[in-house]
């Protein structure tokens, strides 16, 4: 096997999806599995669908197209608003998309009409996190315009919190979302088939006895892939946090002094280190290793090495480790767990091939 590589245990991904689907089902909440961190991996998509997700969520049309080209027929929701320049591709490959701009929905309608299709729309409402969302006072005006568009099916409304400003989903903002769904239905005499309440950040609320109201869908990425909730990055009980592993190879192993020497200027990635307070100094003289990984492969500060090993620093291609009491063997592999940020950097790096294992059950 080549190094570096990103190993994916598909059985663990499937288990995580199944566990969350089973916990949310009694609440009447289905799971849209967001696979965007894997760039539309057909293997991961197959695993989460086998785990009971009713739909896939992707942020980029390229990923949706990759899934379709690989034969995935499950419904796909584009969770980022389509670009005006991509509406044709969006209606061809995605069943539905999250939207906040009437002009873009109108362009989707024209594109869908030209292709003889209908495109589903989930209107995203601003609940305070100040990323995407229609302000509540504008919602009915937007709905009115969207309902006039011939090739658009207004599926429902949705919201996204905790991404831009860390606003926590709670009974108050989720009740607001449910109330908005109800008032749209009353005002226009229609039924919304979905109220997509949020992301993995909503799990504490939903599974902690929150008032579910009209919410019937959550778009879950990090919790399925990495087994953590993103508000505090706490592991979710019963889920695997190690479905993804980044593997690198040792290219230098030596006992090194604790202090760098010479005169100091900037490092490859920013200001000079505070030599007295550097991680290397904290470790004293001792066994170090260089693993052939760096900023070109991942976010080095988002890696968790095996117990007893610590990341001291990284440049583009070198990851410097303190290896406890032992010198690692040259050519040996070191396995790292990843944060969501490190995972995204690894999957988007052309330097890191992905290896799938752990067969779906
Ligand atoms: C990325 C994303 C999600 C998934 O978020 P996780 O925290 O990974 O569960 C859900 N909804 C939208 C709109 C997103 O952009």
Short mmCIF file of C-alpha atoms and ligand atoms in Angstrom, two decimals:
data_model
loop_
_atom_site.label_atom_id
_atom_site.label_comp_id
_atom_site.label_asym_id
_atom_site.label_seq_id
_atom_site.Cartn_x
_atom_site.Cartn_y
_atom_site.Cartn_z
CA UNK A 1 0.00 0.00 0.00
CA UNK A 2 1.27 3.46 -0.83
CA UNK A 3 1.85 6.26 1.68
CA UNK A 4 0.47 8.72 2.41
CA UNK A 5 -3.06 7.36 2.16
CA UNK A 6 -6.45 7.99 3.67
CA UNK A 7 -8.04 4.76 4.87
CA UNK A 8 -11.80 4.61 5.11
CA UNK A 9 -13.52 1.86 7.09
CA UNK A 10 -16.85 1.66 5.29
CA UNK A 11 -18.34 -0.69 7.87
CA UNK A 12 -17.78 1.96 10.55
CA UNK A 13 -19.32 4.67 8.36
CA UNK A 14 -22.34 2.46 7.76
CA UNK A 15 -22.64 1.70 11.49
CA UNK A 16 -22.56 5.42 12.33
CA UNK A 17 -25.24 6.19 9.77
CA UNK A 18 -27.43 3.29 10.93
CA UNK A 19 -27.10 4.25 14.59
CA UNK A 20 -28.12 7.87 13.97
CA UNK A 21 -30.95 6.87 11.61
CA UNK A 22 -32.29 4.48 14.27
CA UNK A 23 -32.04 7.08 17.05
CA UNK A 24 -33.80 9.78 15.03
CA UNK A 25 -36.50 7.60 13.46
CA UNK A 26 -38.69 7.48 16.60
CA UNK A 27 -38.71 11.29 16.53
CA UNK A 28 -39.97 11.27 12.95
CA UNK A 29 -36.69 12.70 11.70
CA UNK A 30 -34.98 11.26 8.63
CA UNK A 31 -31.30 11.57 7.77
CA UNK A 32 -29.82 13.30 4.75
CA UNK A 33 -26.23 12.02 4.81
CA UNK A 34 -23.86 14.81 3.84
CA UNK A 35 -20.90 13.30 2.01
CA UNK A 36 -19.27 16.57 0.92
CA UNK A 37 -16.15 15.97 3.01
CA UNK A 38 -15.47 12.91 0.86
CA UNK A 39 -15.94 14.84 -2.43
CA UNK A 40 -18.79 12.62 -3.48
CA UNK A 41 -17.21 9.26 -2.77
CA UNK A 42 -19.44 6.55 -4.21
CA UNK A 43 -18.13 4.04 -1.65
CA UNK A 44 -19.04 6.29 1.28
CA UNK A 45 -22.38 7.19 -0.32
CA UNK A 46 -23.19 3.50 -0.71
CA UNK A 47 -22.31 2.87 2.95
CA UNK A 48 -24.50 5.68 4.32
CA UNK A 49 -27.42 4.65 2.12
CA UNK A 50 -27.01 1.06 3.36
CA UNK A 51 -27.12 2.60 6.84
CA UNK A 52 -30.58 3.96 6.17
CA UNK A 53 -30.03 7.55 5.03
CA UNK A 54 -32.96 8.56 2.81
CA UNK A 55 -30.97 11.07 0.76
CA UNK A 56 -27.46 12.33 0.12
CA UNK A 57 -26.32 15.90 0.69
CA UNK A 58 -23.51 17.47 -1.32
CA UNK A 59 -22.20 21.02 -1.44
CA UNK A 60 -20.66 21.07 -4.92
CA UNK A 61 -22.15 20.07 -8.24
CA UNK A 62 -18.94 18.29 -9.27
CA UNK A 63 -19.45 15.88 -6.35
CA UNK A 64 -23.08 15.30 -7.31
CA UNK A 65 -22.01 14.55 -10.87
CA UNK A 66 -19.34 12.16 -9.62
CA UNK A 67 -21.99 10.24 -7.65
CA UNK A 68 -24.35 10.09 -10.63
CA UNK A 69 -21.56 8.98 -12.97
CA UNK A 70 -20.81 6.16 -10.53
CA UNK A 71 -24.41 4.99 -10.75
CA UNK A 72 -25.90 6.42 -7.53
CA UNK A 73 -29.65 6.85 -8.05
CA UNK A 74 -30.66 7.95 -4.52
CA UNK A 75 -32.10 11.46 -4.12
CA UNK A 76 -29.38 14.11 -3.78
CA UNK A 77 -29.84 17.52 -2.14
CA UNK A 78 -27.36 20.24 -3.03
CA UNK A 79 -26.86 21.84 0.39
CA UNK A 80 -25.13 24.97 -0.90
CA UNK A 81 -27.07 27.40 -3.04
CA UNK A 82 -26.48 26.70 -6.73
CA UNK A 83 -24.30 29.14 -8.66
CA UNK A 84 -26.18 30.99 -11.40
CA UNK A 85 -23.54 29.73 -13.81
CA UNK A 86 -24.31 26.09 -12.87
CA UNK A 87 -28.10 25.89 -12.83
CA UNK A 88 -28.21 23.60 -15.89
CA UNK A 89 -25.91 21.09 -14.24
CA UNK A 90 -27.79 21.35 -10.95
CA UNK A 91 -31.17 20.46 -12.40
CA UNK A 92 -29.63 17.65 -14.43
CA UNK A 93 -27.95 15.89 -11.49
CA UNK A 94 -29.48 17.03 -8.20
CA UNK A 95 -33.10 16.37 -7.26
CA UNK A 96 -33.29 19.40 -5.03
CA UNK A 97 -31.21 22.27 -3.74
CA UNK A 98 -31.11 24.64 -0.78
CA UNK A 99 -31.81 28.20 -1.89
CA UNK A 100 -32.03 31.74 -0.58
CA UNK A 101 -32.22 33.85 -3.77
CA UNK A 102 -35.34 34.15 -5.96
CA UNK A 103 -33.20 35.05 -8.97
CA UNK A 104 -31.33 31.76 -8.70
CA UNK A 105 -34.51 29.73 -8.16
CA UNK A 106 -35.98 31.42 -11.26
CA UNK A 107 -32.91 30.39 -13.26
CA UNK A 108 -33.26 26.83 -11.92
CA UNK A 109 -36.86 26.85 -13.10
CA UNK A 110 -35.91 27.95 -16.60
CA UNK A 111 -33.18 25.34 -16.80
CA UNK A 112 -35.52 22.62 -15.53
CA UNK A 113 -38.23 23.66 -17.97
CA UNK A 114 -35.77 23.45 -20.85
CA UNK A 115 -34.77 19.94 -19.74
CA UNK A 116 -38.33 18.79 -19.14
CA UNK A 117 -37.65 18.31 -15.44
CA UNK A 118 -38.90 19.58 -12.09
CA UNK A 119 -36.45 20.73 -9.48
CA UNK A 120 -37.07 20.61 -5.74
CA UNK A 121 -36.28 23.63 -3.60
CA UNK A 122 -35.70 23.96 0.12
CA UNK A 123 -35.73 27.62 1.14
CA UNK A 124 -33.15 28.27 3.84
CA UNK A 125 -34.24 30.63 6.59
CA UNK A 126 -31.89 32.83 8.64
CA UNK A 127 -32.17 31.90 12.33
CA UNK A 128 -29.26 33.94 13.65
CA UNK A 129 -26.02 32.27 12.61
CA UNK A 130 -25.67 34.76 9.73
CA UNK A 131 -24.49 32.37 7.06
CA UNK A 132 -27.09 31.53 4.39
CA UNK A 133 -30.75 32.28 4.96
CA UNK A 134 -33.77 34.35 4.03
CA UNK A 135 -34.75 36.77 6.78
CA UNK A 136 -38.00 35.65 8.40
CA UNK A 137 -39.83 38.83 7.43
CA UNK A 138 -39.00 38.20 3.76
CA UNK A 139 -39.99 34.53 3.68
CA UNK A 140 -43.62 34.87 2.54
CA UNK A 141 -42.65 37.25 -0.26
CA UNK A 142 -40.01 34.77 -1.48
CA UNK A 143 -42.41 31.82 -1.23
CA UNK A 144 -44.97 33.74 -3.27
CA UNK A 145 -42.47 34.29 -6.07
CA UNK A 146 -41.14 30.73 -5.96
CA UNK A 147 -44.67 29.29 -6.20
CA UNK A 148 -45.11 31.13 -9.51
CA UNK A 149 -42.17 29.32 -11.10
CA UNK A 150 -43.47 26.49 -13.29
CA UNK A 151 -40.69 23.89 -12.96
CA UNK A 152 -39.98 24.31 -9.25
CA UNK A 153 -41.40 22.15 -6.48
CA UNK A 154 -41.20 24.02 -3.18
CA UNK A 155 -40.41 21.07 -0.91
CA UNK A 156 -40.05 23.00 2.28
CA UNK A 157 -37.86 25.18 4.41
CA UNK A 158 -34.63 24.59 6.27
CA UNK A 159 -32.07 26.22 8.45
CA UNK A 160 -28.40 25.99 9.23
CA UNK A 161 -26.81 27.04 12.50
CA UNK A 162 -23.44 26.69 14.24
CA UNK A 163 -21.37 27.09 11.08
CA UNK A 164 -20.52 30.78 10.82
CA UNK A 165 -21.01 32.15 14.33
CA UNK A 166 -21.49 29.02 16.40
CA UNK A 167 -25.14 29.73 17.23
CA UNK A 168 -26.46 26.66 19.05
CA UNK A 169 -29.67 24.98 17.82
CA UNK A 170 -32.16 25.03 20.68
CA UNK A 171 -35.91 24.85 21.37
CA UNK A 172 -36.28 28.55 20.72
CA UNK A 173 -34.75 28.84 17.23
CA UNK A 174 -36.11 25.44 16.17
CA UNK A 175 -39.61 26.44 17.31
CA UNK A 176 -39.17 29.54 15.16
CA UNK A 177 -38.43 27.31 12.15
CA UNK A 178 -41.51 25.16 12.83
CA UNK A 179 -43.68 28.25 13.26
CA UNK A 180 -42.43 29.65 9.94
CA UNK A 181 -43.30 26.36 8.22
CA UNK A 182 -46.79 26.52 9.70
CA UNK A 183 -47.37 30.12 8.71
CA UNK A 184 -46.23 29.50 5.12
CA UNK A 185 -48.66 26.58 4.90
CA UNK A 186 -51.54 28.64 6.25
CA UNK A 187 -50.75 31.68 4.11
CA UNK A 188 -50.56 29.69 0.87
CA UNK A 189 -52.82 26.73 1.63
CA UNK A 190 -50.14 24.16 0.88
CA UNK A 191 -48.26 21.37 2.61
CA UNK A 192 -44.48 21.49 2.95
CA UNK A 193 -43.07 17.99 2.61
CA UNK A 194 -39.90 18.82 4.48
CA UNK A 195 -38.56 20.95 7.29
CA UNK A 196 -34.81 20.38 7.29
CA UNK A 197 -33.77 21.45 10.76
CA UNK A 198 -30.00 21.57 10.53
CA UNK A 199 -26.78 19.60 10.72
CA UNK A 200 -24.84 17.43 13.16
CA UNK A 201 -24.90 20.49 15.41
CA UNK A 202 -28.62 19.75 15.96
CA UNK A 203 -28.09 16.28 17.41
CA UNK A 204 -27.66 17.36 21.03
CA UNK A 205 -30.94 19.23 20.73
CA UNK A 206 -32.83 16.52 18.83
CA UNK A 207 -31.63 13.53 20.86
CA UNK A 208 -31.56 15.42 24.16
CA UNK A 209 -35.31 15.72 24.40
CA UNK A 210 -35.69 18.89 22.34
CA UNK A 211 -39.13 19.84 21.05
CA UNK A 212 -38.89 18.47 17.50
CA UNK A 213 -41.92 20.38 16.21
CA UNK A 214 -42.13 20.22 12.43
CA UNK A 215 -38.51 19.20 11.88
CA UNK A 216 -38.47 15.96 9.87
CA UNK A 217 -34.96 15.91 8.41
CA UNK A 218 -31.40 16.56 9.56
CA UNK A 219 -28.44 16.90 7.21
CA UNK A 220 -25.67 14.95 8.93
CA UNK A 221 -22.04 14.99 7.84
CA UNK A 222 -19.44 15.10 10.60
CA UNK A 223 -21.43 12.92 13.00
CA UNK A 224 -21.69 10.10 10.45
CA UNK A 225 -18.15 10.37 9.13
CA UNK A 226 -16.25 11.10 12.35
CA UNK A 227 -18.68 10.13 15.11
CA UNK A 228 -18.53 13.56 16.76
CA UNK A 229 -20.99 16.38 17.30
CA UNK A 230 -19.50 19.65 16.07
CA UNK A 231 -20.53 22.01 18.92
CA UNK A 232 -17.97 20.66 21.37
CA UNK A 233 -16.43 17.94 19.17
CA UNK A 234 -17.44 15.36 21.77
CA UNK A 235 -17.55 11.74 20.59
CA UNK A 236 -21.13 10.54 20.19
CA UNK A 237 -21.82 7.48 22.32
CA UNK A 238 -22.00 4.28 20.30
CA UNK A 239 -20.39 5.75 17.17
CA UNK A 240 -16.97 5.12 15.68
CA UNK A 241 -14.63 8.14 15.70
CA UNK A 242 -11.98 6.33 13.67
CA UNK A 243 -13.68 5.50 10.39
CA UNK A 244 -11.05 7.66 8.66
CA UNK A 245 -7.31 7.30 9.23
CA UNK A 246 -4.47 9.19 7.59
CA UNK A 247 -1.36 7.04 7.25
CA UNK A 248 2.14 8.45 6.76
CA UNK A 249 5.61 6.96 6.58
CA UNK A 250 8.67 7.67 8.73
CA UNK A 251 11.58 9.13 6.71
CA UNK A 252 13.84 10.26 9.57
CA UNK A 253 14.18 9.00 13.13
CA UNK A 254 16.81 10.52 15.42
CA UNK A 255 17.34 11.74 18.94
CA UNK A 256 17.41 15.54 18.63
CA UNK A 257 18.11 18.42 21.01
CA UNK A 258 15.24 20.38 22.49
CA UNK A 259 16.37 23.80 21.27
CA UNK A 260 16.90 25.04 17.72
CA UNK A 261 20.10 27.09 17.29
CA UNK A 262 21.28 29.99 15.13
CA UNK A 263 19.56 33.35 14.61
CA UNK A 264 15.82 33.30 13.98
CA UNK A 265 13.46 34.62 11.31
CA UNK A 266 10.19 33.33 9.88
CA UNK A 267 9.41 29.65 9.42
CA UNK A 268 7.97 28.16 6.24
CA UNK A 269 4.46 28.83 7.52
CA UNK A 270 4.65 32.06 9.46
CA UNK A 271 6.35 33.86 12.30
CA UNK A 272 9.42 32.49 14.03
CA UNK A 273 8.77 30.10 16.85
CA UNK A 274 9.15 31.20 20.43
CA UNK A 275 12.11 28.90 21.00
CA UNK A 276 11.78 28.74 24.78
CA UNK A 277 8.08 27.92 24.56
CA UNK A 278 8.22 25.69 21.49
CA UNK A 279 6.72 22.24 21.63
CA UNK A 280 10.17 20.84 21.01
CA UNK A 281 11.51 22.58 24.14
CA UNK A 282 8.65 21.17 26.21
CA UNK A 283 9.74 17.69 25.23
CA UNK A 284 13.45 18.15 25.95
CA UNK A 285 16.06 16.20 24.05
CA UNK A 286 14.63 12.96 22.77
CA UNK A 287 13.45 10.71 19.97
CA UNK A 288 11.97 12.56 17.04
CA UNK A 289 10.57 11.36 13.76
CA UNK A 290 9.77 12.99 10.47
CA UNK A 291 6.74 11.59 8.70
CA UNK A 292 6.31 12.37 5.00
CA UNK A 293 3.13 14.41 5.43
CA UNK A 294 2.53 18.14 5.58
CA UNK A 295 0.34 21.07 4.72
CA UNK A 296 0.04 19.79 1.14
CA UNK A 297 -1.70 16.69 2.46
CA UNK A 298 -3.82 17.84 5.39
CA UNK A 299 -4.12 20.27 8.30
CA UNK A 300 -1.21 19.03 10.46
CA UNK A 301 -2.76 20.57 13.59
CA UNK A 302 -5.91 18.56 13.02
CA UNK A 303 -4.10 15.23 13.34
CA UNK A 304 -4.23 13.02 16.41
CA UNK A 305 -1.23 10.67 16.53
CA UNK A 306 -1.20 7.37 18.42
CA UNK A 307 -0.81 7.55 22.23
CA UNK A 308 2.68 8.59 23.33
CA UNK A 309 3.41 10.51 20.13
CA UNK A 310 2.97 14.25 19.68
CA UNK A 311 3.00 16.55 16.66
CA UNK A 312 5.69 19.24 17.12
CA UNK A 313 5.30 21.05 13.84
CA UNK A 314 4.92 20.79 10.11
CA UNK A 315 5.85 22.39 6.83
CA UNK A 316 4.55 21.56 3.35
CA UNK A 317 5.94 18.05 3.26
CA UNK A 318 7.44 17.29 6.69
CA UNK A 319 5.61 16.42 9.88
CA UNK A 320 7.88 16.52 12.94
CA UNK A 321 6.90 14.23 15.82
CA UNK A 322 8.15 13.60 19.34
CA UNK A 323 7.91 9.84 19.61
CA UNK A 324 8.06 9.30 23.36
CA UNK A 325 10.82 7.01 24.55
CA UNK A 326 11.35 5.04 21.35
CA UNK A 327 12.83 5.74 17.96
CA UNK A 328 10.43 4.67 15.21
CA UNK A 329 11.76 2.46 12.44
CA UNK A 330 12.43 4.06 9.08
CA UNK A 331 9.73 3.02 6.66
CA UNK A 332 7.25 2.29 9.43
CA UNK A 333 3.77 3.76 9.21
CA UNK A 334 2.18 6.17 11.66
CA UNK A 335 -1.62 6.33 11.80
CA UNK A 336 -3.47 9.55 12.59
CA UNK A 337 -7.09 10.34 13.38
CA UNK A 338 -8.41 13.51 11.79
CA UNK A 339 -10.57 16.50 12.64
CA UNK A 340 -13.20 17.47 10.08
CA UNK A 341 -10.87 20.20 8.81
CA UNK A 342 -7.96 17.81 8.43
CA UNK A 343 -10.25 15.30 6.70
CA UNK A 344 -11.43 17.90 4.18
CA UNK A 345 -7.84 18.91 3.46
CA UNK A 346 -6.84 15.26 2.98
CA UNK A 347 -9.72 14.39 0.66
CA UNK A 348 -9.10 17.50 -1.44
CA UNK A 349 -5.35 16.88 -1.69
CA UNK A 350 -4.33 15.13 -4.89
CA UNK A 351 -1.33 13.87 -2.91
CA UNK A 352 -3.49 11.59 -0.74
CA UNK A 353 -5.08 8.55 -2.38
CA UNK A 354 -8.09 7.02 -0.62
CA UNK A 355 -8.23 3.34 0.32
CA UNK A 356 -11.56 1.78 1.17
CA UNK A 357 -11.83 -1.18 3.49
CA UNK A 358 -13.93 -2.61 6.28
CA UNK A 359 -16.69 -3.85 3.95
CA UNK A 360 -20.26 -2.73 4.47
CA UNK A 361 -22.39 -5.13 6.43
C1 LIG B 1 -22.00 20.92 5.56
C2 LIG B 1 -23.43 21.15 5.77
C3 LIG B 1 -24.16 20.25 6.55
C4 LIG B 1 -23.53 19.10 7.28
O1 LIG B 1 -22.88 19.60 8.44
P1 LIG B 1 -22.22 18.64 9.52
O2 LIG B 1 -21.84 19.55 10.64
O3 LIG B 1 -21.04 18.01 8.87
O4 LIG B 1 -23.24 17.65 9.92
C5 LIG B 1 -25.53 20.46 6.65
N1 LIG B 1 -26.13 21.51 6.03
C6 LIG B 1 -25.45 22.39 5.29
C7 LIG B 1 -26.19 23.52 4.65
C8 LIG B 1 -24.08 22.27 5.14
O5 LIG B 1 -23.40 23.15 4.43
#
